Amino acid sequence: MEQVLLLCALLVFVASLVNAEVHFHEFIIQETPVKRLCRVRNSITVNGQFPGPTLEVRNDDSLVITAINKAQYNISLHWHGIRQMRNPWADGPEFITQCPIKPGGSYTYRFNIEEQEGTLWWHAHSRWLRATVYGALIIRPPLSSPHYPFPVIPKREFTLLLGEWWDRNPMDVLNMAQFTGAAPNVSDAFTINGQPGDFYRCSSQETLRYLVGSGETVLLRVINSGLNQELFFGIANHKLTVVAADASYTKPFSTNVIMLGPGQTTDVLLTADQPPAHYYMAAHAYNSANAPFDNTTTTAILQYKDAPCVTTQARAIPAQLPGFNDTATAAAFTAQMKSPSKVEVPLEVDEDLFFTVGLGLFNCTTPNTQRCQGPNGTRFAASINNVSFVFPRSNSIMQAYYQGTPAGVFTTDFPPVPPTTFDYTGNVSRGLWQPTRGTKAYKLKYKSKVQVILQDTSIVTIENHPMHLHGYEFYVVGTGIGNFNPSKDTSSFNLIDPPRRNTIGTPPGGWIAIRFVADNPGVWLMHCHIDSHIFWGLAMVFLVENGEGHLQSVQSPPLDLPQC
């Protein structure tokens, strides 16, 4: 305990030297009655709030967050998009960088904000608990340079967390899918800051309203904190100017609609330049797969301060969103993302990796039993390079690696290319639909320059897979439809001003190319942020080796790190 207090005192002292601040928070994870869609359901929350508390810091600040687990489930927390330099112990994914916090236990996450500013978020990283355990993490510019590099300085700002709501315990939905091998039930509603809005039963009284003055420009921080669904978002009769994504500034561009995959954030400026009225802010599904989805629409209201009153019969002006399967609009939106100026993207690469990402099916010895309710009596699977990731249970990968005891926890033979070359987006032979199970990591030398081609496949269905890399940001240097062809596609890469992201979607039936420098030692998870795909196995781990000396090596683990 004395060492913990000394560490906290040291953080405060160091922060004071750079005009920064240490923020202390206590997160009590507990069951809380929450009423939605006419029913009260006990939901897992932080501090009794749904969504959870918003964390507001500045670049160079530090956070000390003590998570106290008073719920009935194991849990861990992830600070989505935070680099966690040399500090994987604070990253949070259970059985990857830590064992989960058991009921009755606690763990203090300590980390610094280093060279980051913008909109991020935090969420549970244990099974499906993040359905209700999530909140915003806002990083403002440092006091030494406090202004946003926007074309217009916003008068005010609103944070909008887009979520999904199930009319039953999400953990029960997950458990049923794990038992049957079928796809989990889709959500019953989408939400904006926890509220479904006017188009759902028993919800219109709680529809959220955001007040603006005529002529004002406001900043909207939009976060897709949903579990499984990409979303279109727009506001009736208003243009949105995109200025940042995943806490990285972008070249500003104007759009009627934005598309966010689970895990992604987008900052937009909105100018209240329409006649004073009530305008719907709305979000609904972008469904790129041949699969069931929630086809409902969540709403909030942008209300001009001098707008006339609106009766129940005459609702707000409706928002026009793209069709559910409008891949052209989604792709056009993503293609406009660029960094504000020239960036230092690796021009040469040391590691040239090709990862197929997609779904699959496990065959059953006895098809069509209670445990084999997937297509044609199978069980759903997912994989990267035909390896369906299995989360360990006896120890976390990071702890086993640090302790030098990987046996029985993980291996370091993740394949750099698929085991078989095939027509990835064509008519794939059924003999290639079944992956192998494994807990495999791919080793990277410290400071190696890495390129990863993420190739979607048509196995089961093509789909936009929002791929998130923990501990890193990366540059999205290229994208295309069909199979990646290195001899012709590489020449079209944007190596001047590509966007910097922490989560990027694979185009349905296409590929995406990312590059980064492996400058953050530790164990870092890469996975699809559609949570039903994670438990099917759409994940892998990078093991970035230490460099030379203390400042290029993983920190020592904290004394209160949970044990399995």
Coordinates of C-alpha atoms in Angstrom, one line a residue:
M1 CA 0.0 0.0 0.0
E2 CA 2.9 2.4 0.8
Q3 CA 4.3 1.8 -2.7
V4 CA 1.0 2.6 -4.3
L5 CA 0.8 5.9 -2.3
L6 CA 4.3 6.7 -3.3
L7 CA 3.5 6.1 -6.9
C8 CA 0.5 8.4 -6.8
A9 CA 2.6 11.1 -5.1
L10 CA 5.2 10.7 -7.8
L11 CA 2.6 11.1 -10.6
V12 CA 1.3 14.3 -9.0
F13 CA 4.8 15.7 -8.7
V14 CA 5.8 14.9 -12.3
A15 CA 2.5 16.3 -13.6
S16 CA 3.1 19.5 -11.7
L17 CA 6.4 20.0 -13.5
V18 CA 4.7 20.0 -17.0
N19 CA 1.6 22.0 -16.0
A20 CA -0.5 18.8 -16.2
E21 CA -3.0 17.3 -13.8
V22 CA -3.5 13.9 -12.2
H23 CA -7.2 12.8 -12.3
F24 CA -8.3 10.3 -9.6
H25 CA -11.6 8.4 -10.1
E26 CA -13.4 5.5 -8.4
F27 CA -15.4 3.3 -10.7
I28 CA -17.9 1.1 -8.7
I29 CA -19.1 -1.7 -11.0
Q30 CA -22.5 -2.7 -9.8
E31 CA -26.0 -3.8 -10.7
T32 CA -28.4 -1.0 -11.2
P33 CA -32.2 -1.0 -12.1
V34 CA -32.5 0.7 -15.6
K35 CA -35.9 1.2 -17.3
R36 CA -36.0 1.1 -21.1
L37 CA -38.8 -0.1 -23.5
C38 CA -41.4 -0.2 -20.7
R39 CA -39.4 -2.6 -18.6
V40 CA -37.0 -2.3 -15.6
R41 CA -33.9 -4.5 -15.9
N42 CA -31.0 -4.8 -13.6
S43 CA -28.0 -3.7 -15.7
I44 CA -24.3 -3.7 -14.9
T45 CA -23.2 0.0 -14.6
V46 CA -20.4 2.2 -13.3
N47 CA -21.3 4.3 -10.3
G48 CA -25.0 3.6 -11.1
Q49 CA -24.8 5.6 -14.4
F50 CA -25.9 4.4 -17.8
P51 CA -23.9 5.4 -19.9
G52 CA -21.0 5.6 -17.4
P53 CA -19.1 8.7 -16.3
T54 CA -17.4 10.9 -18.9
L55 CA -13.6 11.3 -18.3
E56 CA -12.3 14.7 -19.3
V57 CA -8.6 15.3 -19.3
R58 CA -5.9 17.3 -21.3
N59 CA -3.0 16.0 -23.3
D60 CA -0.1 15.3 -20.8
D61 CA -2.5 14.6 -17.9
S62 CA -2.5 11.3 -16.0
L63 CA -5.4 9.1 -14.9
V64 CA -5.7 6.9 -11.8
I65 CA -8.9 5.0 -11.9
T66 CA -9.7 2.4 -9.2
A67 CA -12.3 -0.2 -10.4
I68 CA -14.2 -1.9 -7.6
N69 CA -16.2 -4.9 -8.7
K70 CA -19.4 -5.2 -6.8
A71 CA -21.2 -7.1 -9.7
Q72 CA -21.6 -10.8 -10.1
Y73 CA -19.3 -11.1 -13.2
N74 CA -15.6 -11.0 -13.7
I75 CA -14.7 -7.7 -15.4
S76 CA -11.9 -5.6 -16.9
L77 CA -11.9 -2.1 -18.4
H78 CA -10.3 -0.9 -21.6
W79 CA -9.4 2.7 -22.4
H80 CA -10.1 2.5 -26.1
G81 CA -7.5 4.3 -28.2
I82 CA -5.1 5.3 -25.4
R83 CA -1.5 4.3 -26.5
Q84 CA -0.5 3.0 -23.0
M85 CA 3.2 3.5 -23.9
R86 CA 5.3 0.7 -22.2
N87 CA 2.2 0.1 -20.0
P88 CA 0.1 -2.8 -21.3
W89 CA -0.9 -3.5 -17.7
A90 CA -3.4 -0.7 -17.9
D91 CA -4.8 -1.7 -21.3
G92 CA -7.5 -3.9 -19.9
P93 CA -8.6 -6.8 -22.3
E94 CA -9.2 -9.8 -20.0
F95 CA -6.7 -12.7 -20.4
I96 CA -4.6 -10.6 -22.8
T97 CA -2.9 -8.0 -20.6
Q98 CA -4.6 -8.9 -17.2
C99 CA -6.7 -11.4 -15.5
P100 CA -10.2 -10.1 -14.9
I101 CA -11.2 -8.4 -11.7
K102 CA -13.2 -10.9 -9.8
P103 CA -16.4 -10.1 -7.9
G104 CA -15.4 -8.4 -4.7
G105 CA -12.0 -7.4 -6.1
S106 CA -10.5 -4.2 -7.3
Y107 CA -7.7 -2.9 -9.5
T108 CA -6.3 0.5 -10.1
Y109 CA -5.6 1.5 -13.7
R110 CA -2.8 4.1 -13.9
F111 CA -1.8 5.7 -17.2
N112 CA -0.6 8.8 -18.9
I113 CA -2.0 10.7 -21.9
E114 CA 0.9 11.2 -24.2
E115 CA 0.6 13.2 -27.5
Q116 CA -3.1 12.5 -27.9
E117 CA -6.1 14.7 -28.0
G118 CA -9.7 14.3 -29.2
T119 CA -12.5 11.9 -28.6
L120 CA -11.9 8.4 -27.3
W121 CA -14.0 6.2 -24.9
W122 CA -13.7 3.5 -22.3
H123 CA -15.6 0.2 -22.0
A124 CA -15.6 -3.2 -20.3
H125 CA -13.5 -5.7 -22.1
S126 CA -15.0 -8.8 -20.6
R127 CA -17.5 -10.8 -22.7
W128 CA -20.6 -8.7 -23.4
L129 CA -20.5 -6.4 -20.4
R130 CA -19.6 -3.5 -22.5
A131 CA -23.3 -3.4 -23.7
T132 CA -23.9 -1.2 -20.7
V133 CA -20.4 -0.5 -19.2
Y134 CA -19.0 2.3 -21.3
G135 CA -18.5 6.1 -21.3
A136 CA -16.6 8.9 -23.1
L137 CA -13.0 9.8 -22.7
I138 CA -12.4 13.4 -23.9
I139 CA -8.8 14.6 -24.3
R140 CA -8.6 18.4 -24.7
P141 CA -5.5 20.2 -26.0
P142 CA -2.9 21.0 -23.4
L143 CA -3.0 24.3 -21.5
S144 CA 0.1 25.4 -23.3
S145 CA -1.8 25.3 -26.6
P146 CA -5.5 25.2 -25.7
H147 CA -7.2 25.9 -29.1
Y148 CA -8.6 23.4 -31.5
P149 CA -7.3 23.5 -35.1
F150 CA -10.8 23.8 -36.5
P151 CA -11.9 26.2 -39.3
V152 CA -14.5 27.6 -36.9
I153 CA -14.2 27.6 -33.1
P154 CA -17.3 25.9 -31.7
K155 CA -19.6 27.8 -29.3
R156 CA -20.4 24.6 -27.3
E157 CA -20.0 20.8 -27.6
F158 CA -22.1 17.7 -27.1
T159 CA -20.9 14.1 -26.7
L160 CA -23.2 11.5 -28.3
L161 CA -22.6 7.9 -27.4
L162 CA -24.5 5.6 -29.9
G163 CA -25.3 2.3 -28.2
E164 CA -27.4 -0.9 -28.5
W165 CA -30.0 -2.1 -26.0
W166 CA -31.3 -5.6 -25.4
D167 CA -34.6 -6.2 -23.7
R168 CA -32.9 -8.9 -21.6
N169 CA -29.6 -9.5 -19.9
P170 CA -26.9 -9.2 -22.7
M171 CA -24.9 -11.9 -20.9
D172 CA -27.8 -14.3 -21.3
V173 CA -27.9 -13.5 -25.0
L174 CA -24.2 -14.3 -25.3
N175 CA -24.5 -17.5 -23.2
M176 CA -27.3 -18.7 -25.4
A177 CA -25.3 -18.1 -28.6
Q178 CA -22.2 -19.8 -27.1
F179 CA -24.3 -22.8 -26.2
T180 CA -26.2 -23.2 -29.5
G181 CA -23.4 -22.1 -31.9
A182 CA -25.9 -19.9 -33.7
A183 CA -25.7 -16.1 -34.1
P184 CA -26.8 -14.1 -31.1
N185 CA -30.1 -12.3 -31.1
V186 CA -29.9 -8.8 -32.5
S187 CA -30.5 -5.8 -30.2
D188 CA -34.0 -4.5 -29.5
A189 CA -33.1 -0.8 -29.8
F190 CA -30.3 1.6 -30.6
T191 CA -29.7 4.5 -28.2
I192 CA -28.2 8.0 -28.1
N193 CA -26.6 8.6 -24.7
G194 CA -28.6 5.7 -23.3
Q195 CA -32.0 6.8 -24.6
P196 CA -33.8 5.1 -27.5
G197 CA -35.9 8.1 -28.6
D198 CA -39.3 8.8 -30.1
F199 CA -39.7 5.7 -32.3
Y200 CA -39.7 3.1 -29.5
R201 CA -42.3 2.1 -27.0
C202 CA -42.3 4.0 -23.6
S203 CA -39.4 6.1 -24.7
S204 CA -40.6 9.5 -26.1
Q205 CA -40.8 11.2 -22.7
E206 CA -37.0 10.6 -22.2
T207 CA -35.9 11.6 -25.8
L208 CA -32.9 13.8 -25.3
R209 CA -32.8 17.4 -26.6
Y210 CA -29.7 19.5 -27.4
L211 CA -30.2 23.3 -27.5
V212 CA -28.5 25.5 -30.0
G213 CA -28.8 29.2 -30.8
S214 CA -29.3 30.3 -34.4
G215 CA -26.0 30.8 -36.2
E216 CA -24.0 29.0 -33.5
T217 CA -21.4 26.4 -34.5
V218 CA -21.3 23.4 -32.1
L219 CA -18.9 20.4 -31.9
L220 CA -20.5 17.0 -31.8
R221 CA -18.3 14.1 -30.5
V222 CA -20.0 11.0 -31.9
I223 CA -18.9 7.6 -30.6
N224 CA -20.2 4.2 -31.8
S225 CA -20.3 2.3 -28.5
G226 CA -22.6 -0.3 -29.8
L227 CA -21.8 -3.9 -29.4
N228 CA -22.3 -5.4 -32.9
Q229 CA -23.6 -2.8 -35.4
E230 CA -22.1 -0.3 -37.8
L231 CA -24.2 2.8 -37.8
F232 CA -25.2 5.7 -40.1
F233 CA -25.7 9.0 -38.2
G234 CA -27.1 12.3 -39.5
I235 CA -29.2 15.4 -38.5
A236 CA -32.2 16.6 -40.5
N237 CA -31.4 19.4 -43.0
H238 CA -27.9 20.0 -41.5
K239 CA -24.5 19.5 -43.0
L240 CA -21.8 18.1 -40.8
T241 CA -18.1 19.1 -41.2
V242 CA -15.8 16.2 -40.1
V243 CA -12.7 17.5 -38.3
A244 CA -11.4 14.4 -36.4
A245 CA -11.7 10.7 -36.1
D246 CA -10.4 8.3 -33.4
A247 CA -8.7 11.3 -31.6
S248 CA -6.7 12.3 -34.7
Y249 CA -7.5 15.5 -36.6
T250 CA -8.5 15.2 -40.3
K251 CA -8.7 17.5 -43.3
P252 CA -12.2 19.1 -42.8
F253 CA -14.8 17.9 -45.2
S254 CA -18.6 18.3 -45.4
T255 CA -21.1 15.5 -45.5
N256 CA -24.8 14.8 -44.9
V257 CA -24.1 11.5 -43.0
I258 CA -21.3 9.8 -41.2
M259 CA -20.7 6.1 -40.8
L260 CA -19.1 4.6 -37.7
G261 CA -18.2 1.0 -36.9
P262 CA -18.3 -0.2 -33.3
G263 CA -15.3 1.4 -31.5
Q264 CA -14.9 4.4 -33.9
T265 CA -15.3 8.0 -33.0
T266 CA -15.9 11.0 -35.3
D267 CA -15.9 14.7 -34.4
V268 CA -18.1 17.0 -36.5
L269 CA -18.9 20.7 -36.6
L270 CA -22.5 21.7 -37.1
T271 CA -23.7 25.2 -37.8
A272 CA -27.3 26.1 -36.8
D273 CA -28.0 27.7 -40.1
Q274 CA -31.6 26.4 -40.7
P275 CA -35.0 28.0 -39.8
P276 CA -35.5 27.7 -36.0
A277 CA -37.2 24.4 -35.4
H278 CA -36.8 20.9 -33.9
Y279 CA -34.6 18.6 -36.0
Y280 CA -34.1 14.9 -35.5
M281 CA -30.6 13.6 -34.9
A282 CA -30.8 9.9 -35.9
A283 CA -28.8 6.7 -36.2
H284 CA -29.7 3.4 -37.8
A285 CA -27.8 0.3 -39.0
Y286 CA -25.4 0.0 -41.8
N287 CA -25.6 -3.7 -42.6
S288 CA -22.9 -4.9 -44.9
A289 CA -23.4 -8.7 -44.3
N290 CA -26.0 -11.2 -45.4
A291 CA -27.3 -11.5 -41.8
P292 CA -30.2 -10.4 -39.6
F293 CA -29.9 -7.0 -38.0
D294 CA -31.7 -4.5 -35.8
N295 CA -33.6 -2.3 -38.3
T296 CA -34.9 0.3 -35.8
T297 CA -33.9 4.0 -35.6
T298 CA -32.7 5.9 -32.5
T299 CA -33.3 9.6 -32.2
A300 CA -32.5 12.7 -30.2
I301 CA -33.5 16.3 -31.1
L302 CA -31.5 19.3 -32.1
Q303 CA -33.7 22.1 -30.8
Y304 CA -33.1 25.8 -31.7
K305 CA -33.6 28.0 -28.7
D306 CA -36.1 30.2 -30.4
A307 CA -38.0 27.4 -32.1
P308 CA -41.8 27.2 -31.6
C309 CA -43.1 24.4 -29.4
V310 CA -43.7 21.0 -31.1
T311 CA -46.8 18.9 -30.2
T312 CA -46.7 15.1 -29.9
Q313 CA -48.7 14.9 -33.2
A314 CA -46.2 17.2 -35.0
R315 CA -42.9 15.7 -34.3
A316 CA -39.4 17.0 -35.2
I317 CA -38.3 17.3 -38.8
P318 CA -37.1 13.8 -39.8
A319 CA -33.6 12.9 -40.7
Q320 CA -32.8 11.3 -44.1
L321 CA -30.4 8.4 -43.6
P322 CA -29.0 6.0 -46.3
G323 CA -30.4 2.6 -46.9
F324 CA -29.3 -0.1 -44.5
N325 CA -27.1 -1.8 -47.1
D326 CA -25.7 1.4 -48.7
T327 CA -22.1 0.3 -48.9
A328 CA -21.4 3.0 -51.6
T329 CA -22.2 5.8 -49.2
A330 CA -20.2 4.2 -46.4
A331 CA -17.2 3.7 -48.6
A332 CA -17.4 7.3 -50.0
F333 CA -17.5 8.7 -46.5
T334 CA -14.5 6.7 -45.3
A335 CA -12.5 7.6 -48.5
Q336 CA -12.7 11.3 -47.7
M337 CA -10.7 10.8 -44.5
K338 CA -7.2 12.3 -44.7
S339 CA -4.7 13.7 -42.2
P340 CA -4.5 17.6 -42.2
S341 CA -1.0 17.6 -43.6
K342 CA 1.9 15.4 -44.6
V343 CA 2.6 12.7 -42.1
E344 CA 5.6 10.4 -41.3
V345 CA 4.2 7.1 -42.6
P346 CA 6.8 4.3 -43.0
L347 CA 7.9 4.3 -46.6
E348 CA 9.7 0.9 -46.3
V349 CA 8.5 -2.0 -44.3
D350 CA 10.3 -4.7 -42.3
E351 CA 7.2 -6.8 -41.7
D352 CA 4.8 -7.3 -44.7
L353 CA 1.8 -9.2 -43.3
F354 CA -1.3 -10.4 -45.1
F355 CA -4.3 -11.2 -42.9
T356 CA -7.5 -12.7 -44.1
V357 CA -10.4 -11.7 -41.8
G358 CA -13.8 -13.2 -41.8
L359 CA -16.3 -15.8 -40.6
G360 CA -16.3 -19.6 -40.8
L361 CA -18.1 -22.6 -39.6
F362 CA -17.1 -25.5 -37.3
N363 CA -18.5 -28.8 -38.4
C364 CA -20.3 -30.9 -35.8
T365 CA -19.9 -34.6 -35.3
T366 CA -23.6 -34.8 -34.8
P367 CA -25.2 -31.9 -36.8
N368 CA -28.5 -30.1 -35.8
T369 CA -28.2 -30.9 -32.1
Q370 CA -28.9 -28.3 -29.5
R371 CA -25.2 -27.4 -29.6
C372 CA -25.1 -27.1 -33.4
Q373 CA -27.7 -24.5 -34.4
G374 CA -25.6 -22.6 -37.0
P375 CA -26.1 -22.9 -40.8
N376 CA -26.6 -26.6 -41.9
G377 CA -26.1 -27.9 -38.4
T378 CA -22.7 -26.2 -37.7
R379 CA -21.4 -23.7 -35.2
F380 CA -20.4 -20.2 -36.2
A381 CA -16.7 -19.3 -36.1
A382 CA -14.4 -16.5 -37.2
S383 CA -10.7 -16.3 -37.8
I384 CA -7.6 -14.4 -39.0
N385 CA -5.5 -16.4 -41.3
N386 CA -7.6 -19.4 -40.6
V387 CA -6.7 -19.3 -36.8
S388 CA -9.8 -18.9 -34.6
F389 CA -8.5 -17.2 -31.5
V390 CA -9.1 -18.8 -28.1
F391 CA -8.8 -16.6 -25.1
P392 CA -6.6 -18.3 -22.4
R393 CA -8.0 -18.9 -18.9
S394 CA -5.1 -19.9 -16.6
N395 CA -3.2 -16.7 -17.1
S396 CA -3.1 -13.6 -19.2
I397 CA -0.8 -13.6 -22.2
M398 CA 1.1 -10.5 -21.0
Q399 CA 1.6 -12.0 -17.5
A400 CA 2.7 -15.3 -18.9
Y401 CA 5.1 -13.6 -21.3
Y402 CA 6.6 -11.3 -18.6
Q403 CA 7.0 -14.3 -16.2
G404 CA 8.6 -16.4 -19.0
T405 CA 5.9 -19.1 -18.7
P406 CA 4.1 -19.2 -22.0
A407 CA 3.6 -22.9 -22.0
G408 CA -0.1 -23.8 -21.9
V409 CA -1.1 -20.1 -22.4
F410 CA 0.0 -19.0 -25.9
T411 CA 2.4 -19.8 -28.7
T412 CA 4.3 -17.4 -31.0
D413 CA 3.6 -19.1 -34.3
F414 CA 0.8 -16.9 -35.7
P415 CA 1.1 -17.2 -39.5
P416 CA 2.1 -14.0 -41.4
V417 CA 0.0 -15.1 -44.4
P418 CA -2.9 -17.5 -44.8
P419 CA -2.0 -21.2 -44.9
T420 CA -3.7 -21.5 -48.3
T421 CA -4.0 -19.0 -51.1
F422 CA -7.5 -18.9 -52.6
D423 CA -9.9 -16.5 -54.3
Y424 CA -10.7 -14.7 -51.0
T425 CA -13.8 -12.8 -52.2
G426 CA -15.0 -15.3 -54.8
N427 CA -16.9 -18.6 -54.5
V428 CA -14.8 -20.3 -51.7
S429 CA -14.7 -24.0 -51.5
R430 CA -16.5 -25.4 -48.4
G431 CA -13.4 -27.2 -47.5
L432 CA -11.8 -23.9 -46.5
W433 CA -14.7 -22.7 -44.3
Q434 CA -13.5 -24.4 -41.1
P435 CA -10.6 -22.7 -39.2
T436 CA -8.3 -24.2 -36.6
R437 CA -8.4 -23.1 -33.0
G438 CA -5.4 -21.5 -31.3
T439 CA -4.0 -18.9 -29.0
K440 CA -1.2 -17.5 -31.2
A441 CA 0.9 -14.4 -31.1
Y442 CA 3.0 -12.8 -33.8
K443 CA 6.3 -11.4 -32.6
L444 CA 7.5 -8.0 -33.8
K445 CA 11.0 -6.5 -33.2
Y446 CA 11.0 -3.1 -31.4
K447 CA 10.7 -0.2 -33.8
S448 CA 10.1 -2.5 -36.8
K449 CA 8.1 -0.9 -39.6
V450 CA 4.9 -3.0 -40.1
Q451 CA 2.4 -3.2 -42.9
V452 CA -0.7 -5.3 -42.6
I453 CA -3.1 -6.0 -45.4
L454 CA -6.5 -6.9 -43.9
Q455 CA -8.4 -8.9 -46.5
D456 CA -12.1 -9.6 -46.1
T457 CA -13.3 -13.0 -47.3
S458 CA -16.7 -14.2 -48.7
I459 CA -16.7 -17.2 -46.4
V460 CA -20.3 -17.3 -45.0
T461 CA -20.7 -13.6 -46.0
I462 CA -18.6 -10.6 -47.0
E463 CA -18.8 -7.9 -44.3
N464 CA -17.3 -4.7 -43.0
H465 CA -15.1 -5.8 -40.0
P466 CA -14.1 -2.8 -37.8
M467 CA -10.6 -3.9 -36.8
H468 CA -9.1 -2.4 -33.7
L469 CA -5.4 -2.5 -32.7
H470 CA -4.7 -2.0 -29.0
G471 CA -1.7 0.1 -27.9
Y472 CA -1.3 1.7 -31.3
E473 CA -2.5 4.2 -33.9
F474 CA -1.9 3.3 -37.6
Y475 CA -2.1 5.0 -40.9
V476 CA -4.6 3.7 -43.4
V477 CA -2.6 3.9 -46.6
G478 CA -4.8 2.0 -49.1
T479 CA -8.1 0.2 -49.7
G480 CA -9.8 -1.6 -52.5
I481 CA -12.5 -4.0 -53.6
G482 CA -11.8 -7.6 -54.4
N483 CA -8.5 -9.4 -53.7
F484 CA -5.4 -7.4 -52.8
N485 CA -2.9 -7.5 -55.7
P486 CA 0.5 -6.3 -54.5
S487 CA 1.9 -5.8 -58.0
K488 CA -0.7 -3.1 -58.9
D489 CA -2.5 -2.0 -55.7
T490 CA 0.7 -0.9 -53.8
S491 CA 1.3 1.9 -56.3
S492 CA -2.0 3.5 -55.4
F493 CA -1.1 3.8 -51.7
N494 CA -1.4 7.2 -50.1
L495 CA 1.9 7.7 -48.3
I496 CA 1.5 11.5 -48.0
D497 CA -1.5 12.3 -45.9
P498 CA -3.3 9.1 -45.0
P499 CA -5.7 9.2 -42.0
R500 CA -4.5 8.0 -38.6
R501 CA -7.0 5.6 -36.9
N502 CA -7.2 3.0 -34.1
T503 CA -10.1 1.2 -35.6
I504 CA -10.8 0.7 -39.4
G505 CA -13.3 -1.3 -41.3
T506 CA -12.5 -3.8 -44.0
P507 CA -14.6 -3.0 -47.1
P508 CA -17.1 -5.8 -47.7
G509 CA -15.5 -8.0 -50.2
G510 CA -12.3 -5.9 -50.2
W511 CA -9.1 -5.0 -48.4
I512 CA -7.5 -2.3 -46.3
A513 CA -3.8 -1.6 -45.9
I514 CA -2.4 -0.1 -42.6
R515 CA 1.1 0.8 -41.5
F516 CA 2.7 1.6 -38.1
V517 CA 6.0 1.5 -36.3
A518 CA 6.2 -1.1 -33.5
D519 CA 7.4 1.4 -30.9
N520 CA 5.3 0.2 -28.0
P521 CA 6.6 -3.0 -26.3
G522 CA 4.1 -5.4 -24.8
V523 CA 1.2 -7.7 -25.8
W524 CA -1.4 -6.0 -27.9
L525 CA -4.7 -7.4 -29.1
M526 CA -6.0 -6.9 -32.7
H527 CA -9.6 -7.9 -33.1
C528 CA -12.9 -7.2 -34.9
H529 CA -14.9 -4.8 -32.7
I530 CA -18.1 -6.6 -33.5
D531 CA -18.3 -8.4 -30.2
S532 CA -20.1 -11.5 -31.6
H533 CA -17.1 -11.9 -33.9
I534 CA -14.6 -11.7 -31.0
F535 CA -16.1 -14.7 -29.2
W536 CA -16.2 -16.6 -32.5
G537 CA -12.4 -16.0 -32.7
L538 CA -11.8 -13.0 -35.0
A539 CA -8.7 -11.8 -33.1
M540 CA -4.9 -12.2 -32.8
V541 CA -2.1 -10.8 -30.7
F542 CA 1.0 -8.9 -31.5
L543 CA 3.9 -9.4 -29.1
V544 CA 6.2 -6.4 -29.5
E545 CA 9.6 -7.2 -28.0
N546 CA 11.5 -4.8 -25.7
G547 CA 14.1 -2.5 -27.3
E548 CA 17.3 -1.4 -25.5
G549 CA 17.2 -0.1 -22.0
H550 CA 14.5 0.9 -19.6
L551 CA 12.8 3.5 -21.8
Q552 CA 12.2 0.9 -24.5
S553 CA 11.0 -1.8 -22.3
V554 CA 7.7 -2.8 -20.6
Q555 CA 7.1 -1.3 -17.2
S556 CA 7.1 -3.6 -14.2
P557 CA 3.6 -4.9 -13.4
P558 CA 1.7 -3.1 -10.6
L559 CA 1.4 -4.8 -7.3
D560 CA -2.4 -5.0 -7.4
L561 CA -2.6 -6.6 -10.8
P562 CA -5.4 -9.2 -10.6
Q563 CA -4.4 -12.9 -10.6
C564 CA -6.3 -15.6 -12.4

